[in-house]
mmCIF file of N, CA and C and ligand atoms in Angstrom:
data_model
loop_
_atom_site.group_PDB
_atom_site.id
_atom_site.type_symbol
_atom_site.label_atom_id
_atom_site.label_comp_id
_atom_site.label_asym_id
_atom_site.label_seq_id
_atom_site.Cartn_x
_atom_site.Cartn_y
_atom_site.Cartn_z
ATOM 1 N N MET R 1 57.921 -7.604 15.215
ATOM 2 C CA MET R 1 58.110 -8.845 14.332
ATOM 3 C C MET R 1 57.338 -9.992 14.972
ATOM 4 N N THR R 2 56.894 -10.595 14.098
ATOM 5 C CA THR R 2 56.061 -11.760 14.514
ATOM 6 C C THR R 2 57.022 -12.995 14.750
ATOM 7 N N PHE R 3 56.931 -13.610 15.848
ATOM 8 C CA PHE R 3 57.991 -14.695 16.163
ATOM 9 C C PHE R 3 57.293 -16.002 16.080
ATOM 10 N N PHE R 4 58.068 -16.847 15.362
ATOM 11 C CA PHE R 4 57.580 -18.368 15.269
ATOM 12 C C PHE R 4 59.034 -19.296 15.568
ATOM 13 N N LYS R 5 58.676 -20.186 16.243
ATOM 14 C CA LYS R 5 60.132 -21.160 16.454
ATOM 15 C C LYS R 5 60.288 -21.896 15.197
ATOM 16 N N ASP R 6 61.600 -22.083 14.971
ATOM 17 C CA ASP R 6 62.030 -22.688 13.802
ATOM 18 C C ASP R 6 61.424 -24.109 13.654
ATOM 19 N N LEU R 7 61.055 -24.475 12.308
ATOM 20 C CA LEU R 7 60.501 -25.836 12.144
ATOM 21 C C LEU R 7 59.120 -26.098 12.874
ATOM 22 N N THR R 8 58.488 -25.117 13.089
ATOM 23 C CA THR R 8 57.008 -25.397 13.576
ATOM 24 C C THR R 8 56.082 -25.128 12.345
ATOM 25 N N PRO R 9 54.900 -25.711 12.359
ATOM 26 C CA PRO R 9 54.099 -25.534 11.091
ATOM 27 C C PRO R 9 53.814 -24.052 10.793
ATOM 28 N N TYR R 10 53.898 -23.647 9.603
ATOM 29 C CA TYR R 10 53.814 -22.199 9.093
ATOM 30 C C TYR R 10 52.158 -21.803 9.343
ATOM 31 N N SER R 11 51.997 -20.620 9.832
ATOM 32 C CA SER R 11 50.637 -20.241 10.123
ATOM 33 C C SER R 11 50.391 -18.741 9.908
ATOM 34 N N PHE R 12 51.349 -18.048 9.486
ATOM 35 C CA PHE R 12 51.262 -16.586 9.600
ATOM 36 C C PHE R 12 50.292 -15.981 8.653
ATOM 37 N N LYS R 13 50.360 -16.405 7.413
ATOM 38 C CA LYS R 13 49.353 -15.912 6.429
ATOM 39 C C LYS R 13 48.365 -17.006 6.008
ATOM 40 N N ARG R 14 47.254 -16.923 6.596
ATOM 41 C CA ARG R 14 46.331 -17.946 6.381
ATOM 42 C C ARG R 14 46.151 -18.571 4.925
ATOM 43 N N SER R 15 46.150 -17.515 3.981
ATOM 44 C CA SER R 15 46.153 -17.896 2.677
ATOM 45 C C SER R 15 47.211 -18.704 2.110
ATOM 46 N N ALA R 16 48.348 -18.589 2.834
ATOM 47 C CA ALA R 16 49.672 -19.218 2.246
ATOM 48 C C ALA R 16 49.857 -20.355 3.120
ATOM 49 N N ILE R 17 48.956 -21.057 3.777
ATOM 50 C CA ILE R 17 49.397 -22.241 4.702
ATOM 51 C C ILE R 17 49.260 -23.387 3.613
ATOM 52 N N ARG R 18 50.293 -24.233 3.664
ATOM 53 C CA ARG R 18 50.193 -25.445 2.913
ATOM 54 C C ARG R 18 50.701 -26.648 3.544
ATOM 55 N N THR R 19 50.392 -27.842 3.205
ATOM 56 C CA THR R 19 50.874 -29.091 3.902
ATOM 57 C C THR R 19 52.369 -29.026 3.851
ATOM 58 N N ASN R 20 53.038 -29.298 5.027
ATOM 59 C CA ASN R 20 54.240 -29.561 5.246
ATOM 60 C C ASN R 20 55.142 -28.225 5.184
ATOM 61 N N SER R 21 54.419 -27.065 5.219
ATOM 62 C CA SER R 21 55.201 -25.738 5.338
ATOM 63 C C SER R 21 55.627 -25.524 6.784
ATOM 64 N N VAL R 22 56.880 -25.310 6.924
ATOM 65 C CA VAL R 22 57.319 -24.969 8.274
ATOM 66 C C VAL R 22 58.034 -23.606 8.333
ATOM 67 N N ASN R 23 57.962 -23.033 9.554
ATOM 68 C CA ASN R 23 58.688 -21.723 9.791
ATOM 69 C C ASN R 23 60.098 -21.891 9.861
ATOM 70 N N VAL R 24 60.872 -20.829 9.322
ATOM 71 C CA VAL R 24 62.254 -20.680 9.572
ATOM 72 C C VAL R 24 62.655 -19.222 9.648
ATOM 73 N N GLY R 25 63.428 -18.869 10.534
ATOM 74 C CA GLY R 25 63.958 -17.438 10.627
ATOM 75 C C GLY R 25 62.933 -16.231 10.977
ATOM 76 N N TRP R 26 61.956 -16.608 11.773
ATOM 77 C CA TRP R 26 60.938 -15.647 12.238
ATOM 78 C C TRP R 26 61.426 -15.310 13.597
ATOM 79 N N LEU R 27 62.463 -14.240 13.502
ATOM 80 C CA LEU R 27 63.059 -13.954 14.867
ATOM 81 C C LEU R 27 62.573 -12.718 15.566
ATOM 82 N N ASP R 28 62.723 -12.772 16.826
ATOM 83 C CA ASP R 28 62.365 -11.543 17.460
ATOM 84 C C ASP R 28 63.227 -11.438 18.667
ATOM 85 N N ILE R 29 63.576 -10.210 19.138
ATOM 86 C CA ILE R 29 64.408 -9.900 20.221
ATOM 87 C C ILE R 29 63.986 -10.452 21.532
ATOM 88 N N ALA R 30 62.722 -10.911 21.674
ATOM 89 C CA ALA R 30 62.210 -11.316 22.852
ATOM 90 C C ALA R 30 62.456 -12.756 22.951
ATOM 91 N N HIS R 31 63.085 -13.419 21.965
ATOM 92 C CA HIS R 31 63.450 -14.765 22.077
ATOM 93 C C HIS R 31 64.912 -15.183 21.567
ATOM 94 N N THR R 32 65.497 -16.013 22.249
ATOM 95 C CA THR R 32 66.902 -16.438 21.880
ATOM 96 C C THR R 32 66.764 -17.221 20.533
ATOM 97 N N TYR R 33 67.917 -17.180 19.727
ATOM 98 C CA TYR R 33 67.979 -17.932 18.489
ATOM 99 C C TYR R 33 69.389 -18.469 18.417
ATOM 100 N N GLN R 34 69.436 -19.373 17.433
ATOM 101 C CA GLN R 34 70.751 -20.139 17.232
ATOM 102 C C GLN R 34 71.749 -19.075 16.573
ATOM 103 N N VAL R 35 73.054 -19.004 17.189
ATOM 104 C CA VAL R 35 74.044 -18.244 16.536
ATOM 105 C C VAL R 35 75.007 -19.110 16.074
ATOM 106 N N GLY R 36 75.657 -18.956 14.925
ATOM 107 C CA GLY R 36 76.735 -19.488 14.457
ATOM 108 C C GLY R 36 77.029 -19.183 12.932
ATOM 109 N N SER R 37 77.932 -19.850 12.406
ATOM 110 C CA SER R 37 78.299 -19.359 10.847
ATOM 111 C C SER R 37 77.623 -20.395 9.963
ATOM 112 N N VAL R 38 77.497 -19.966 8.691
ATOM 113 C CA VAL R 38 76.984 -20.720 7.772
ATOM 114 C C VAL R 38 77.702 -20.546 6.625
ATOM 115 N N PRO R 39 77.906 -21.616 5.600
ATOM 116 C CA PRO R 39 78.700 -21.432 4.488
ATOM 117 C C PRO R 39 78.441 -20.377 3.577
ATOM 118 N N LEU R 40 79.378 -19.675 3.047
ATOM 119 C CA LEU R 40 79.235 -18.540 2.121
ATOM 120 C C LEU R 40 78.320 -18.774 1.008
ATOM 121 N N GLU R 41 78.441 -19.945 0.612
ATOM 122 C CA GLU R 41 77.706 -20.541 -0.504
ATOM 123 C C GLU R 41 76.171 -20.488 -0.251
ATOM 124 N N MET R 42 75.880 -20.709 0.992
ATOM 125 C CA MET R 42 74.512 -20.582 1.510
ATOM 126 C C MET R 42 73.894 -19.150 1.277
ATOM 127 N N ILE R 43 74.763 -18.258 1.820
ATOM 128 C CA ILE R 43 74.354 -16.706 1.893
ATOM 129 C C ILE R 43 74.118 -16.405 0.246
ATOM 130 N N GLU R 44 74.905 -16.836 -0.534
ATOM 131 C CA GLU R 44 74.855 -16.450 -2.055
ATOM 132 C C GLU R 44 73.655 -17.024 -2.560
ATOM 133 N N ALA R 45 73.317 -18.193 -2.046
ATOM 134 C CA ALA R 45 72.046 -18.945 -2.528
ATOM 135 C C ALA R 45 70.810 -18.162 -1.978
ATOM 136 N N LEU R 46 71.038 -17.884 -0.754
ATOM 137 C CA LEU R 46 69.928 -17.161 -0.152
ATOM 138 C C LEU R 46 69.336 -15.954 -0.624
ATOM 139 N N TRP R 47 70.368 -15.240 -1.161
ATOM 140 C CA TRP R 47 70.182 -13.969 -1.958
ATOM 141 C C TRP R 47 69.315 -14.151 -3.104
ATOM 142 N N ARG R 48 69.549 -15.278 -3.760
ATOM 143 C CA ARG R 48 68.593 -15.560 -4.995
ATOM 144 C C ARG R 48 67.096 -15.804 -4.561
ATOM 145 N N PHE R 49 67.000 -16.511 -3.512
ATOM 146 C CA PHE R 49 65.560 -16.571 -2.972
ATOM 147 C C PHE R 49 65.065 -15.179 -2.745
ATOM 148 N N CYS R 50 65.790 -14.465 -1.867
ATOM 149 C CA CYS R 50 65.253 -13.051 -1.597
ATOM 150 C C CYS R 50 64.968 -12.240 -2.748
ATOM 151 N N ARG R 51 65.600 -12.373 -3.830
ATOM 152 C CA ARG R 51 65.340 -11.668 -5.189
ATOM 153 C C ARG R 51 64.033 -12.084 -5.786
ATOM 154 N N ALA R 52 63.572 -13.230 -5.254
ATOM 155 C CA ALA R 52 62.340 -13.886 -5.880
ATOM 156 C C ALA R 52 61.240 -14.194 -4.858
ATOM 157 N N PRO R 53 60.856 -13.324 -4.103
ATOM 158 C CA PRO R 53 59.735 -13.356 -2.965
ATOM 159 C C PRO R 53 58.547 -13.997 -3.576
ATOM 160 N N VAL R 54 58.046 -14.831 -2.691
ATOM 161 C CA VAL R 54 56.811 -15.465 -3.321
ATOM 162 C C VAL R 54 55.340 -14.943 -2.528
ATOM 163 N N VAL R 55 55.652 -14.464 -1.432
ATOM 164 C CA VAL R 55 54.278 -13.948 -0.567
ATOM 165 C C VAL R 55 54.657 -12.567 -0.346
ATOM 166 N N ARG R 56 53.767 -11.748 -0.631
ATOM 167 C CA ARG R 56 54.036 -10.346 -0.161
ATOM 168 C C ARG R 56 53.130 -9.994 1.181
ATOM 169 N N THR R 57 53.723 -9.411 2.184
ATOM 170 C CA THR R 57 52.986 -9.272 3.350
ATOM 171 C C THR R 57 52.469 -7.707 3.317
ATOM 172 N N ARG R 58 51.454 -7.585 3.996
ATOM 173 C CA ARG R 58 51.081 -6.120 4.142
ATOM 174 C C ARG R 58 52.047 -5.219 4.838
ATOM 175 N N GLY R 59 52.324 -4.067 4.316
ATOM 176 C CA GLY R 59 53.338 -3.216 4.974
ATOM 177 C C GLY R 59 54.561 -3.968 4.985
ATOM 178 N N PHE R 60 55.329 -3.701 6.175
ATOM 179 C CA PHE R 60 56.605 -4.289 6.356
ATOM 180 C C PHE R 60 56.905 -4.637 7.759
ATOM 181 N N HIS R 61 57.884 -5.622 7.956
ATOM 182 C CA HIS R 61 58.193 -5.906 9.267
ATOM 183 C C HIS R 61 59.472 -5.158 9.578
ATOM 184 N N VAL R 62 59.747 -4.840 10.870
ATOM 185 C CA VAL R 62 61.074 -4.101 11.124
ATOM 186 C C VAL R 62 61.795 -5.124 12.012
ATOM 187 N N CYS R 63 63.227 -5.156 11.632
ATOM 188 C CA CYS R 63 64.126 -5.955 12.311
ATOM 189 C C CYS R 63 64.298 -5.259 13.791
ATOM 190 N N ASN R 64 63.705 -6.005 14.800
ATOM 191 C CA ASN R 64 63.820 -5.392 16.189
ATOM 192 C C ASN R 64 65.124 -5.836 16.839
ATOM 193 N N LEU R 65 66.088 -6.647 16.109
ATOM 194 C CA LEU R 65 67.360 -6.929 16.838
ATOM 195 C C LEU R 65 68.241 -5.808 16.524
ATOM 196 N N CYS R 66 68.109 -4.991 15.587
ATOM 197 C CA CYS R 66 68.889 -3.884 15.208
ATOM 198 C C CYS R 66 68.487 -2.793 16.429
ATOM 199 N N HIS R 67 69.641 -2.014 16.877
ATOM 200 C CA HIS R 67 69.436 -1.211 17.834
ATOM 201 C C HIS R 67 68.745 0.077 17.510
ATOM 202 N N ALA R 68 69.148 0.637 16.230
ATOM 203 C CA ALA R 68 68.393 1.673 15.641
ATOM 204 C C ALA R 68 67.581 1.128 14.416
ATOM 205 N N SER R 69 66.472 0.865 14.546
ATOM 206 C CA SER R 69 65.736 0.435 13.528
ATOM 207 C C SER R 69 65.346 1.611 12.610
ATOM 208 N N GLN R 70 65.412 1.370 11.334
ATOM 209 C CA GLN R 70 65.049 2.434 10.419
ATOM 210 C C GLN R 70 63.644 2.394 9.881
ATOM 211 N N PRO R 71 62.970 3.504 9.584
ATOM 212 C CA PRO R 71 61.631 3.294 9.159
ATOM 213 C C PRO R 71 61.716 2.878 7.746
ATOM 214 N N GLY R 72 60.664 2.175 7.376
ATOM 215 C CA GLY R 72 60.407 1.704 6.020
ATOM 216 C C GLY R 72 61.348 0.376 5.890
ATOM 217 N N PRO R 73 61.124 -0.189 4.509
ATOM 218 C CA PRO R 73 61.908 -1.451 4.179
ATOM 219 C C PRO R 73 63.340 -1.349 4.476
ATOM 220 N N LEU R 74 63.929 -2.425 4.719
ATOM 221 C CA LEU R 74 65.498 -2.645 5.028
ATOM 222 C C LEU R 74 66.127 -2.658 3.696
ATOM 223 N N ARG R 75 67.072 -1.992 3.397
ATOM 224 C CA ARG R 75 67.868 -1.974 2.264
ATOM 225 C C ARG R 75 69.080 -2.819 2.390
ATOM 226 N N VAL R 76 69.300 -3.779 1.588
ATOM 227 C CA VAL R 76 70.392 -4.707 1.827
ATOM 228 C C VAL R 76 71.022 -4.882 0.550
ATOM 229 N N THR R 77 72.559 -4.804 0.396
ATOM 230 C CA THR R 77 73.252 -4.762 -0.848
ATOM 231 C C THR R 77 74.235 -5.937 -0.607
ATOM 232 N N GLN R 78 74.240 -6.508 -2.027
ATOM 233 C CA GLN R 78 75.121 -7.515 -2.106
ATOM 234 C C GLN R 78 75.885 -7.416 -3.569
ATOM 235 N N GLY R 79 77.085 -7.054 -3.624
ATOM 236 C CA GLY R 79 77.789 -6.741 -4.834
ATOM 237 C C GLY R 79 77.094 -5.464 -5.378
ATOM 238 N N ASP R 80 76.668 -5.400 -6.572
ATOM 239 C CA ASP R 80 76.076 -4.015 -7.103
ATOM 240 C C ASP R 80 74.641 -4.159 -7.117
ATOM 241 N N GLU R 81 74.007 -4.931 -6.317
ATOM 242 C CA GLU R 81 72.693 -5.182 -6.260
ATOM 243 C C GLU R 81 72.035 -4.715 -4.924
ATOM 244 N N THR R 82 70.996 -4.063 -4.895
ATOM 245 C CA THR R 82 70.356 -3.797 -3.639
ATOM 246 C C THR R 82 68.748 -4.261 -3.575
ATOM 247 N N LEU R 83 68.498 -4.904 -2.666
ATOM 248 C CA LEU R 83 67.159 -5.337 -2.326
ATOM 249 C C LEU R 83 66.511 -4.591 -1.278
ATOM 250 N N LYS R 84 65.142 -4.401 -1.272
ATOM 251 C CA LYS R 84 64.292 -3.946 -0.121
ATOM 252 C C LYS R 84 63.734 -5.154 0.419
ATOM 253 N N LEU R 85 64.218 -5.446 1.824
ATOM 254 C CA LEU R 85 63.616 -6.514 2.418
ATOM 255 C C LEU R 85 62.557 -6.108 3.394
ATOM 256 N N SER R 86 62.047 -7.129 3.997
ATOM 257 C CA SER R 86 60.885 -6.837 4.966
ATOM 258 C C SER R 86 59.624 -6.721 4.687
ATOM 259 N N THR R 87 59.308 -6.939 3.328
ATOM 260 C CA THR R 87 57.875 -6.715 2.732
ATOM 261 C C THR R 87 57.392 -8.178 2.201
ATOM 262 N N ALA R 88 58.315 -9.218 2.351
ATOM 263 C CA ALA R 88 57.805 -10.420 1.652
ATOM 264 C C ALA R 88 58.247 -11.660 2.291
ATOM 265 N N GLU R 89 57.905 -12.877 1.885
ATOM 266 C CA GLU R 89 58.334 -14.054 2.433
ATOM 267 C C GLU R 89 59.037 -14.930 1.207
ATOM 268 N N ILE R 90 59.834 -15.954 1.665
ATOM 269 C CA ILE R 90 60.429 -16.564 0.463
ATOM 270 C C ILE R 90 60.034 -18.062 0.777
ATOM 271 N N ARG R 91 60.031 -19.053 -0.061
ATOM 272 C CA ARG R 91 59.839 -20.565 0.007
ATOM 273 C C ARG R 91 61.146 -21.230 -0.537
ATOM 274 N N VAL R 92 61.547 -22.191 0.385
ATOM 275 C CA VAL R 92 62.703 -22.992 0.174
ATOM 276 C C VAL R 92 62.180 -24.537 0.020
ATOM 277 N N PHE R 93 62.425 -25.234 -1.060
ATOM 278 C CA PHE R 93 62.013 -26.584 -0.862
ATOM 279 C C PHE R 93 62.945 -27.701 -0.592
ATOM 280 N N GLY R 94 62.778 -28.327 0.471
ATOM 281 C CA GLY R 94 63.440 -29.440 1.091
ATOM 282 C C GLY R 94 63.016 -30.620 0.436
ATOM 283 N N SER R 95 63.501 -31.830 1.092
ATOM 284 C CA SER R 95 63.032 -33.029 0.311
ATOM 285 C C SER R 95 61.694 -33.625 0.789
ATOM 286 N N ASN R 96 61.195 -33.027 2.034
ATOM 287 C CA ASN R 96 59.862 -33.463 2.194
ATOM 288 C C ASN R 96 59.238 -32.445 3.070
ATOM 289 N N LYS R 97 59.841 -31.170 2.903
ATOM 290 C CA LYS R 97 59.290 -29.866 3.609
ATOM 291 C C LYS R 97 59.391 -28.666 2.765
ATOM 292 N N ILE R 98 58.694 -27.723 3.012
ATOM 293 C CA ILE R 98 58.690 -26.376 2.378
ATOM 294 C C ILE R 98 58.842 -25.418 3.485
ATOM 295 N N TYR R 99 60.083 -24.649 3.319
ATOM 296 C CA TYR R 99 60.509 -23.835 4.324
ATOM 297 C C TYR R 99 59.872 -22.456 4.025
ATOM 298 N N ALA R 100 59.254 -21.751 5.072
ATOM 299 C CA ALA R 100 58.553 -20.504 4.860
ATOM 300 C C ALA R 100 59.404 -19.527 5.776
ATOM 301 N N ALA R 101 60.017 -18.601 5.098
ATOM 302 C CA ALA R 101 60.825 -17.649 5.811
ATOM 303 C C ALA R 101 60.499 -16.186 5.448
ATOM 304 N N PRO R 102 60.719 -15.084 6.416
ATOM 305 C CA PRO R 102 60.564 -13.888 5.872
ATOM 306 C C PRO R 102 61.780 -13.539 5.142
ATOM 307 N N ASP R 103 61.734 -12.476 4.130
ATOM 308 C CA ASP R 103 62.921 -12.251 3.410
ATOM 309 C C ASP R 103 64.054 -11.536 4.294
ATOM 310 N N LEU R 104 63.591 -11.087 5.406
ATOM 311 C CA LEU R 104 64.725 -10.567 6.257
ATOM 312 C C LEU R 104 65.700 -11.630 6.772
ATOM 313 N N ILE R 105 65.251 -12.842 6.659
ATOM 314 C CA ILE R 105 66.247 -13.906 7.044
ATOM 315 C C ILE R 105 67.717 -13.701 6.523
ATOM 316 N N TYR R 106 67.854 -13.015 5.364
ATOM 317 C CA TYR R 106 69.023 -12.699 4.722
ATOM 318 C C TYR R 106 69.823 -11.763 5.703
ATOM 319 N N HIS R 107 69.076 -10.831 6.154
ATOM 320 C CA HIS R 107 69.587 -9.747 7.056
ATOM 321 C C HIS R 107 70.017 -10.382 8.438
ATOM 322 N N TYR R 108 69.174 -11.363 8.854
ATOM 323 C CA TYR R 108 69.429 -12.090 10.091
ATOM 324 C C TYR R 108 70.718 -12.883 10.184
ATOM 325 N N VAL R 109 70.903 -13.527 9.022
ATOM 326 C CA VAL R 109 72.030 -14.471 8.797
ATOM 327 C C VAL R 109 73.381 -13.477 8.712
ATOM 328 N N THR R 110 73.304 -12.454 7.848
ATOM 329 C CA THR R 110 74.468 -11.736 7.623
ATOM 330 C C THR R 110 74.864 -10.656 8.768
ATOM 331 N N LYS R 111 73.822 -10.198 9.294
ATOM 332 C CA LYS R 111 74.003 -8.973 10.297
ATOM 333 C C LYS R 111 73.967 -9.544 11.712
ATOM 334 N N HIS R 112 73.149 -10.507 11.973
ATOM 335 C CA HIS R 112 72.905 -10.850 13.452
ATOM 336 C C HIS R 112 73.424 -12.461 13.635
ATOM 337 N N ALA R 113 74.092 -12.928 12.690
ATOM 338 C CA ALA R 113 74.852 -14.291 12.911
ATOM 339 C C ALA R 113 73.729 -15.310 13.311
ATOM 340 N N TYR R 114 72.482 -15.235 12.766
ATOM 341 C CA TYR R 114 71.597 -16.107 12.932
ATOM 342 C C TYR R 114 71.916 -17.531 12.027
ATOM 343 N N GLN R 115 71.882 -18.617 12.745
ATOM 344 C CA GLN R 115 72.166 -19.944 12.065
ATOM 345 C C GLN R 115 71.023 -20.682 12.011
ATOM 346 N N PRO R 116 70.495 -20.668 10.799
ATOM 347 C CA PRO R 116 69.027 -21.536 10.462
ATOM 348 C C PRO R 116 69.507 -22.956 10.712
ATOM 349 N N PRO R 117 68.322 -23.913 10.868
ATOM 350 C CA PRO R 117 68.599 -25.353 11.048
ATOM 351 C C PRO R 117 69.528 -25.950 9.890
ATOM 352 N N ASP R 118 70.187 -26.809 10.179
ATOM 353 C CA ASP R 118 70.979 -27.448 9.114
ATOM 354 C C ASP R 118 70.164 -27.890 7.794
ATOM 355 N N GLU R 119 69.064 -28.388 8.211
ATOM 356 C CA GLU R 119 68.156 -29.022 7.069
ATOM 357 C C GLU R 119 67.874 -27.906 5.941
ATOM 358 N N PHE R 120 67.646 -26.641 6.553
ATOM 359 C CA PHE R 120 67.236 -25.357 5.823
ATOM 360 C C PHE R 120 68.575 -25.020 5.101
ATOM 361 N N VAL R 121 69.673 -25.010 5.669
ATOM 362 C CA VAL R 121 70.934 -24.685 4.986
ATOM 363 C C VAL R 121 71.098 -25.555 3.862
ATOM 364 N N VAL R 122 70.960 -26.733 4.041
ATOM 365 C CA VAL R 122 71.213 -27.768 2.869
ATOM 366 C C VAL R 122 70.157 -27.538 1.678
ATOM 367 N N ALA R 123 68.740 -27.279 2.102
ATOM 368 C CA ALA R 123 67.864 -27.058 1.164
ATOM 369 C C ALA R 123 68.146 -25.850 0.273
ATOM 370 N N VAL R 124 68.642 -24.819 0.906
ATOM 371 C CA VAL R 124 69.029 -23.534 0.162
ATOM 372 C C VAL R 124 70.081 -23.911 -0.726
ATOM 373 N N ILE R 125 71.152 -24.454 -0.352
ATOM 374 C CA ILE R 125 72.350 -24.798 -1.230
ATOM 375 C C ILE R 125 71.879 -25.807 -2.284
ATOM 376 N N SER R 126 71.428 -27.042 -1.750
ATOM 377 C CA SER R 126 71.088 -27.986 -2.734
ATOM 378 C C SER R 126 69.843 -28.142 -3.453
ATOM 379 N N GLY R 127 68.779 -27.486 -2.881
ATOM 380 C CA GLY R 127 67.461 -27.528 -3.620
ATOM 381 C C GLY R 127 67.366 -26.832 -4.616
ATOM 382 N N PRO R 128 66.098 -26.869 -5.248
ATOM 383 C CA PRO R 128 65.799 -26.182 -6.503
ATOM 384 C C PRO R 128 66.004 -24.685 -6.186
ATOM 385 N N SER R 129 66.650 -23.989 -7.079
ATOM 386 C CA SER R 129 66.872 -22.430 -6.911
ATOM 387 C C SER R 129 65.994 -21.635 -7.740
ATOM 388 N N PRO R 130 65.549 -20.570 -7.266
ATOM 389 C CA PRO R 130 64.727 -19.695 -8.008
ATOM 390 C C PRO R 130 65.305 -19.373 -9.462
ATOM 391 N N GLY R 131 64.604 -19.432 -10.454
ATOM 392 C CA GLY R 131 64.969 -19.070 -11.778
ATOM 393 C C GLY R 131 65.082 -20.360 -12.565
ATOM 394 N N THR R 132 65.118 -21.581 -11.824
ATOM 395 C CA THR R 132 65.129 -22.890 -12.539
ATOM 396 C C THR R 132 63.800 -23.269 -12.791
ATOM 397 N N GLU R 133 63.634 -24.202 -13.720
ATOM 398 C CA GLU R 133 62.400 -24.649 -14.078
ATOM 399 C C GLU R 133 61.718 -25.591 -12.881
ATOM 400 N N ALA R 134 62.690 -26.306 -12.285
ATOM 401 C CA ALA R 134 62.342 -27.233 -11.152
ATOM 402 C C ALA R 134 61.664 -26.372 -10.013
ATOM 403 N N TYR R 135 62.273 -25.176 -9.841
ATOM 404 C CA TYR R 135 61.679 -24.270 -8.697
ATOM 405 C C TYR R 135 60.393 -23.700 -9.122
ATOM 406 N N GLN R 136 60.269 -23.336 -10.416
ATOM 407 C CA GLN R 136 59.108 -22.684 -10.868
ATOM 408 C C GLN R 136 57.982 -23.744 -10.853
ATOM 409 N N GLU R 137 58.343 -25.063 -11.036
ATOM 410 C CA GLU R 137 57.138 -26.050 -11.083
ATOM 411 C C GLU R 137 56.663 -26.301 -9.782
ATOM 412 N N LEU R 138 57.653 -26.345 -8.817
ATOM 413 C CA LEU R 138 57.186 -26.593 -7.413
ATOM 414 C C LEU R 138 56.382 -25.363 -6.818
ATOM 415 N N LEU R 139 56.873 -24.224 -7.121
ATOM 416 C CA LEU R 139 56.056 -22.982 -6.626
ATOM 417 C C LEU R 139 54.471 -22.888 -7.285
ATOM 418 N N GLU R 140 54.480 -23.234 -8.491
ATOM 419 C CA GLU R 140 53.277 -23.309 -9.155
ATOM 420 C C GLU R 140 52.199 -24.248 -8.520
ATOM 421 N N GLN R 141 52.746 -25.334 -7.953
ATOM 422 C CA GLN R 141 51.931 -26.394 -7.267
ATOM 423 C C GLN R 141 51.462 -25.837 -6.003
ATOM 424 N N LEU R 142 52.173 -24.881 -5.398
ATOM 425 C CA LEU R 142 51.628 -24.128 -4.126
ATOM 426 C C LEU R 142 50.566 -23.066 -4.332
ATOM 427 N N ARG R 143 50.375 -22.649 -5.581
ATOM 428 C CA ARG R 143 49.475 -21.687 -5.870
ATOM 429 C C ARG R 143 49.452 -20.468 -4.999
ATOM 430 N N LEU R 144 50.603 -19.846 -4.595
ATOM 431 C CA LEU R 144 50.710 -18.939 -3.811
ATOM 432 C C LEU R 144 50.299 -17.456 -4.338
ATOM 433 N N ASN R 145 50.357 -17.386 -5.424
ATOM 434 C CA ASN R 145 50.054 -16.026 -6.205
ATOM 435 C C ASN R 145 48.470 -15.760 -6.496
HETATM 436 ZN ZN1 ZN I 1 68.676 -6.215 12.110
#
């Protein structure tokens, strides 16, 4: 996995670098990360972002925090819906920043107790949500596709 410290300028995919884009949730077993709880509301909202990935990565990343890493994309289920994670990135809009995270962040939060920065948690819960016009407009301005 590619490691980036939280809230550092996003640089992973050159064509997706935008002003004020910062990293969140690029974890790797070689680096410590913040552990703690997040509101259930945040987990539910984060799922909506993972359903609407905006940047596809080549191949897939593997969660190396898991002891037995499975080959291929990671299947994650919430309710009656299953997503294949580890092949894309999401974008979350804060008041003055754009948070760039791997879609695996959902797995990190739910399975590895990763606690993202507070400002990210707030943006996921209170910021524009995928499926809304506000989100779509912001996304179009980024021209990521
Ligand atoms: Zn894992």
